[in-house]
């Protein structure tokens, strides 16, 4: 019932439902794998300094900054 109400209000607000579903399904798997990777490395710092991890962090930062730019700066100029 709670997720049904959440989906209803998200649809009324014009928010997409797919990111919520993907996050709900993949969130537990991602958390488990992140925890096992941190335990295997022994330190979180080693995990974020690897080349592939750094690449994914840079791509995520660019994606987030593009969304914020489009939402706040682009609409205010028009």
Tab-separated table of C-alpha atoms in Angstrom:
chain	number	residue	atom	x	y	z
A	1	UNK	CA	0.000	0.000	0.000
A	2	UNK	CA	2.835	2.381	0.874
A	3	UNK	CA	4.604	1.885	-2.460
A	4	UNK	CA	1.318	2.251	-4.290
A	5	UNK	CA	0.696	5.590	-2.604
A	6	UNK	CA	4.262	6.664	-3.256
A	7	UNK	CA	3.894	5.784	-6.933
A	8	UNK	CA	0.573	7.622	-7.138
A	9	UNK	CA	1.985	10.818	-5.662
A	10	UNK	CA	5.122	10.570	-7.794
A	11	UNK	CA	2.985	10.233	-10.916
A	12	UNK	CA	0.871	13.228	-9.874
A	13	UNK	CA	4.050	15.266	-9.328
A	14	UNK	CA	5.376	14.283	-12.776
A	15	UNK	CA	8.311	12.314	-11.408
A	16	UNK	CA	9.466	9.189	-13.294
A	17	UNK	CA	8.829	5.860	-11.593
A	18	UNK	CA	11.634	3.865	-13.251
A	19	UNK	CA	14.495	5.266	-11.091
A	20	UNK	CA	12.557	4.380	-7.943
A	21	UNK	CA	11.976	0.809	-9.123
A	22	UNK	CA	15.602	0.375	-10.212
A	23	UNK	CA	16.892	1.790	-6.946
A	24	UNK	CA	14.592	-0.432	-4.930
A	25	UNK	CA	15.624	-3.578	-6.817
A	26	UNK	CA	19.344	-2.901	-7.218
A	27	UNK	CA	19.963	-1.023	-3.967
A	28	UNK	CA	20.368	-4.099	-1.797
A	29	UNK	CA	22.634	-5.828	-4.289
A	30	UNK	CA	24.813	-2.726	-4.677
A	31	UNK	CA	25.080	-2.272	-0.914
A	32	UNK	CA	26.087	-5.889	-0.359
A	33	UNK	CA	28.750	-5.761	-3.065
A	34	UNK	CA	30.092	-2.422	-1.835
A	35	UNK	CA	30.392	-3.769	1.689
A	36	UNK	CA	32.243	-6.892	0.507
A	37	UNK	CA	34.579	-4.775	-1.666
A	38	UNK	CA	35.422	-2.516	1.266
A	39	UNK	CA	36.070	-5.509	3.513
A	40	UNK	CA	38.279	-7.145	0.863
A	41	UNK	CA	40.349	-3.979	0.371
A	42	UNK	CA	40.451	-3.137	4.055
A	43	UNK	CA	40.023	0.584	3.414
A	44	UNK	CA	37.426	2.715	1.651
A	45	UNK	CA	40.128	5.081	0.356
A	46	UNK	CA	41.668	2.318	-1.757
A	47	UNK	CA	38.297	1.643	-3.346
A	48	UNK	CA	37.785	5.204	-4.618
A	49	UNK	CA	41.357	5.708	-5.867
A	50	UNK	CA	41.303	2.879	-8.407
A	51	UNK	CA	41.020	3.990	-12.052
A	52	UNK	CA	37.648	2.397	-12.811
A	53	UNK	CA	36.141	3.626	-9.568
A	54	UNK	CA	37.452	7.115	-10.209
A	55	UNK	CA	35.988	7.022	-13.725
A	56	UNK	CA	32.544	6.088	-12.401
A	57	UNK	CA	32.739	8.801	-9.739
A	58	UNK	CA	33.658	11.416	-12.352
A	59	UNK	CA	30.821	10.311	-14.646
A	60	UNK	CA	28.367	10.456	-11.732
A	61	UNK	CA	29.578	13.939	-10.753
A	62	UNK	CA	29.245	15.189	-14.331
A	63	UNK	CA	25.748	13.721	-14.619
A	64	UNK	CA	24.658	15.316	-11.365
A	65	UNK	CA	26.117	18.681	-12.296
A	66	UNK	CA	24.374	18.608	-15.692
A	67	UNK	CA	21.018	17.904	-14.059
A	68	UNK	CA	21.515	20.678	-11.533
A	69	UNK	CA	22.623	23.089	-14.261
A	70	UNK	CA	19.585	22.346	-16.405
A	71	UNK	CA	17.202	22.564	-13.491
A	72	UNK	CA	18.389	25.773	-11.847
A	73	UNK	CA	20.369	27.867	-14.311
A	74	UNK	CA	18.902	27.113	-17.704
A	75	UNK	CA	15.255	27.655	-16.738
A	76	UNK	CA	15.965	30.882	-14.871
A	77	UNK	CA	17.399	32.501	-18.032
A	78	UNK	CA	14.356	31.763	-20.220
